Structures are given as structure tokens and as C-alpha cells.
PDB file of C-alpha atoms in Angstrom:
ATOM      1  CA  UNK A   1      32.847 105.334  64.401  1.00 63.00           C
ATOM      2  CA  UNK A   2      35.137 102.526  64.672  1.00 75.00           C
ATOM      3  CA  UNK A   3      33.134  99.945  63.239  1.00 77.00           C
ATOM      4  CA  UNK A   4      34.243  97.547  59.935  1.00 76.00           C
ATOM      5  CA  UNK A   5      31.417  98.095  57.640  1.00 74.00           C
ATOM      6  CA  UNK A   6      31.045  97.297  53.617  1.00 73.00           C
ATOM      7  CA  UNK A   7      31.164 100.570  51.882  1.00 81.00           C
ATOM      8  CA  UNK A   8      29.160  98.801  48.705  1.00 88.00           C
ATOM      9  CA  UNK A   9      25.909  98.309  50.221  1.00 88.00           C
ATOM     10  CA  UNK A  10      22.891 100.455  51.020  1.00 90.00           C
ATOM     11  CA  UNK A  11      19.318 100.378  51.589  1.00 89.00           C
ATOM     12  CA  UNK A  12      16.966 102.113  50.405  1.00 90.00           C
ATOM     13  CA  UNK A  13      13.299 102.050  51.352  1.00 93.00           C
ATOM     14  CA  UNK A  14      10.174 104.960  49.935  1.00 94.00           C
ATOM     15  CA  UNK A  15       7.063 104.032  52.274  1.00 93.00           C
ATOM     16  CA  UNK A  16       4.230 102.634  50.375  1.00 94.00           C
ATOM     17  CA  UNK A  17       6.752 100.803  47.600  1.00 95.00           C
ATOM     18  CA  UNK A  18       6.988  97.626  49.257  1.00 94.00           C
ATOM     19  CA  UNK A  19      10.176  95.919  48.785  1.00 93.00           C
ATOM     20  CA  UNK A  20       8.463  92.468  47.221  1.00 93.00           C
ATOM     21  CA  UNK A  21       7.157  94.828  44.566  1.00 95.00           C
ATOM     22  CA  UNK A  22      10.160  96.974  43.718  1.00 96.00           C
ATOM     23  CA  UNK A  23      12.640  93.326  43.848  1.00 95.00           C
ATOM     24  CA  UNK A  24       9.858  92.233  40.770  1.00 96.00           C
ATOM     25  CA  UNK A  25       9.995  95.711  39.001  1.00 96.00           C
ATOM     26  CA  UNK A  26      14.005  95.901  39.171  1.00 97.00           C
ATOM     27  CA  UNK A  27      13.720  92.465  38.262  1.00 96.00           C
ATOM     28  CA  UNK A  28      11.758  92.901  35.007  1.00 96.00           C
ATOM     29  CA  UNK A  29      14.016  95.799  34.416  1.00 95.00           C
ATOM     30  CA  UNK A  30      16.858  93.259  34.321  1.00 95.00           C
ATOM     31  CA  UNK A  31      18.406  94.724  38.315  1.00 96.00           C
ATOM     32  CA  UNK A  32      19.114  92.074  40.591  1.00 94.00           C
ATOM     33  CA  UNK A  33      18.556  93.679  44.289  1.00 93.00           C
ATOM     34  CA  UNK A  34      17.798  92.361  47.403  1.00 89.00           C
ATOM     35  CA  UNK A  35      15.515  92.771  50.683  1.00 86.00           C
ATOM     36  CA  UNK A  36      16.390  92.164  54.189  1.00 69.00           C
ATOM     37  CA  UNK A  37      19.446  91.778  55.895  1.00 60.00           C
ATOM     38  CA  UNK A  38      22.588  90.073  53.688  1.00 57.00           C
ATOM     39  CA  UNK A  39      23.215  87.410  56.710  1.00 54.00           C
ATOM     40  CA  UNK A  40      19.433  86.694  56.144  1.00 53.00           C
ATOM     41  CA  UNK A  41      19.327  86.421  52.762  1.00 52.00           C
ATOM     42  CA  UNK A  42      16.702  84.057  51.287  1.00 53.00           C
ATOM     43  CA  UNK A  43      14.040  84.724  54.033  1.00 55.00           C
ATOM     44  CA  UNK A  44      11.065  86.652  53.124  1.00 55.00           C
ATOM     45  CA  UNK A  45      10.520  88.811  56.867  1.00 63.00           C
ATOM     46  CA  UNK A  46      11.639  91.860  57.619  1.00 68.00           C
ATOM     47  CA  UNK A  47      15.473  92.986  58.543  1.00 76.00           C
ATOM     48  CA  UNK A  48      16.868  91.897  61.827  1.00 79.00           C
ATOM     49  CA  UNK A  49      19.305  94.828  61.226  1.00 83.00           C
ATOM     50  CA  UNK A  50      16.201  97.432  60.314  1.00 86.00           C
ATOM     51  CA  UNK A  51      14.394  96.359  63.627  1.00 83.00           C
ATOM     52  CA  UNK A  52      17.736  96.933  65.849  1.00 88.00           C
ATOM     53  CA  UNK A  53      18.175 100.438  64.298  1.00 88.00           C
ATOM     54  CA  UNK A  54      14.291 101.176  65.060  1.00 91.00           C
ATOM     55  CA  UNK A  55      13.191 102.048  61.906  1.00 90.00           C
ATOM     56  CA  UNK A  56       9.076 101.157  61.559  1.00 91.00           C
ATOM     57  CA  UNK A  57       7.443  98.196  60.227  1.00 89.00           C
ATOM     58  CA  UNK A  58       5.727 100.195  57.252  1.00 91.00           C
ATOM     59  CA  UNK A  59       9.287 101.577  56.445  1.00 92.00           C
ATOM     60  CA  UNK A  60      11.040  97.966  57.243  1.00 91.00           C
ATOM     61  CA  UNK A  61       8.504  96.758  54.630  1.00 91.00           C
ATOM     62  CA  UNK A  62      10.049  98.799  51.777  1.00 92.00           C
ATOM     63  CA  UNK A  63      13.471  98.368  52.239  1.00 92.00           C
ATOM     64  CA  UNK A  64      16.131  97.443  49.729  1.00 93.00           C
ATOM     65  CA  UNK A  65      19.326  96.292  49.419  1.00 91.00           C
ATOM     66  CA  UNK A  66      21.903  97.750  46.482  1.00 93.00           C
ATOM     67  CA  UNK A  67      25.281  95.682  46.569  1.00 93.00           C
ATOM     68  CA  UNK A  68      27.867  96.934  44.207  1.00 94.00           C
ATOM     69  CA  UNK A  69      30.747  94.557  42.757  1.00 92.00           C
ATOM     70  CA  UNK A  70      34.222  94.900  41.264  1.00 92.00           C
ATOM     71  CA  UNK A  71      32.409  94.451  37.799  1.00 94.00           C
ATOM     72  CA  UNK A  72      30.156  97.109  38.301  1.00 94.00           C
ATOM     73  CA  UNK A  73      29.903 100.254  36.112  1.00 96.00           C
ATOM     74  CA  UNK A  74      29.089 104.083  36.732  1.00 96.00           C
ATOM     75  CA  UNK A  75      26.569 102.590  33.358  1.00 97.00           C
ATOM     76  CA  UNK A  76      25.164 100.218  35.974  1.00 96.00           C
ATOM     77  CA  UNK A  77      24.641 102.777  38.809  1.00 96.00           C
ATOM     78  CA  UNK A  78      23.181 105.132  37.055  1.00 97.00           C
ATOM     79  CA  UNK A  79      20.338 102.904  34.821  1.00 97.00           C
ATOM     80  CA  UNK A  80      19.726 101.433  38.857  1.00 96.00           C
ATOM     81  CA  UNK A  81      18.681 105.163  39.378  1.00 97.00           C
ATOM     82  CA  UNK A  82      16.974 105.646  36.123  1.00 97.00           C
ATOM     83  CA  UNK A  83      14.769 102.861  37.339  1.00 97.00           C
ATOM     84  CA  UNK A  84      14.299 104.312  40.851  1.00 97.00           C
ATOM     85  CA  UNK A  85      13.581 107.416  39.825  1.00 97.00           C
ATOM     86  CA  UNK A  86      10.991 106.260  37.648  1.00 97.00           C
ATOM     87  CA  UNK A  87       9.214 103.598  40.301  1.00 97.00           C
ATOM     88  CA  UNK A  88       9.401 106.406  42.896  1.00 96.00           C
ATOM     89  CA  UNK A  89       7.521 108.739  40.151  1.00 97.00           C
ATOM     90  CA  UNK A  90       4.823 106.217  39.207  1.00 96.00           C
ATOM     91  CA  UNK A  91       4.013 105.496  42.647  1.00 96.00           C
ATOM     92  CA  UNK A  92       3.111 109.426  43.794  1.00 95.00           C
ATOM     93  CA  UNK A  93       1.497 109.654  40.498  1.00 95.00           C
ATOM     94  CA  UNK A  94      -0.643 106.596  41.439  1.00 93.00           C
ATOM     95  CA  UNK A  95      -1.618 108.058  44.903  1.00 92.00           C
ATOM     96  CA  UNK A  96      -1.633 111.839  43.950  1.00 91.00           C
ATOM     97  CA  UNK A  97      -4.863 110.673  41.982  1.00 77.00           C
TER      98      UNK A  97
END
């Protein structure tokens, strides 16, 4: 597309996981992530960057970002997913009941 972009960050988002509670759960699970936009870091409102694209408040609300470094592992990666997988699971289990 023609456009610089960092190929080490993503976001994720799962509506109804809100992004304050997955930063504590990756948190206590020793992950550092973040939420919002990386030019915004430090500010607790949605992403600037989520808005523009037109994704929806209740999906905005979930999102995370996943920065990888030069130190990090395939080790790294894959416990981040580990832990994803299992948030993701608790949460339908929660509202399945």
C-alpha cells in the first residue's frame, strides 16, 4: 500500500474483554501490553487510530496493543498466546452460563 508501518505491532481486541481488564490479567501473568494508540500512550480513552479506521466503541473498548522487540523470543510469543487463549476461554465460559 505504500505506507511505512511497524511490522512488530498489532492489536487485538475480543468484544466483552475490555482492554483495562486483559492489561491487569497479562499483567499478573507477568505480559507487559498496552491499550490505545502508541503516540497516545499513557492516556486511559480510547484509540485515535481505532476511531479513524471506524471500528465501534464496544470493540475500541477491548483493544490491545502487542509490541515485539529485538529481545523477544518465539518462548515469549507463544506463552502471550497461551495466556490469550486462556482469557478468551474463561470469558465464553463465563457468559455461556
Amino acid at each position: 500500500n505504500g505506507v511505512d508501518s511497524l511490522p512488530n505491532t498489532t492489536c487485538f481486541a475480543f468484544k466483552g474483554l475490555t482492554a483495562e481488564h486483559l492489561l491487569m490479567a497479562f499483567d499478573l501473568d507477568g505480559i507487559a501490553i498496552s491499550s490505545g494508540a502508541a503516540c497516545s500512550s499513557g492516556k486511559v480513552e480510547r484509540s485515535h487510530v481505532l476511531v479513524a479506521m471506524g471500528v465501534d466503541d464496544d470493540l475500541a473498548a477491548c483493544a490491545i496493543r502487542v509490541s515485539l522487540g529485538w529481545t523477544t523470543t518465539r518462548a515469549d510469543i507463544d506463552r502471550f498466546i497461551e495466556v490469550w487463549q486462556r482469557l478468551v476461554a474463561a470469558h465464553r465460559e463465563r457468559n455461556a452460563a
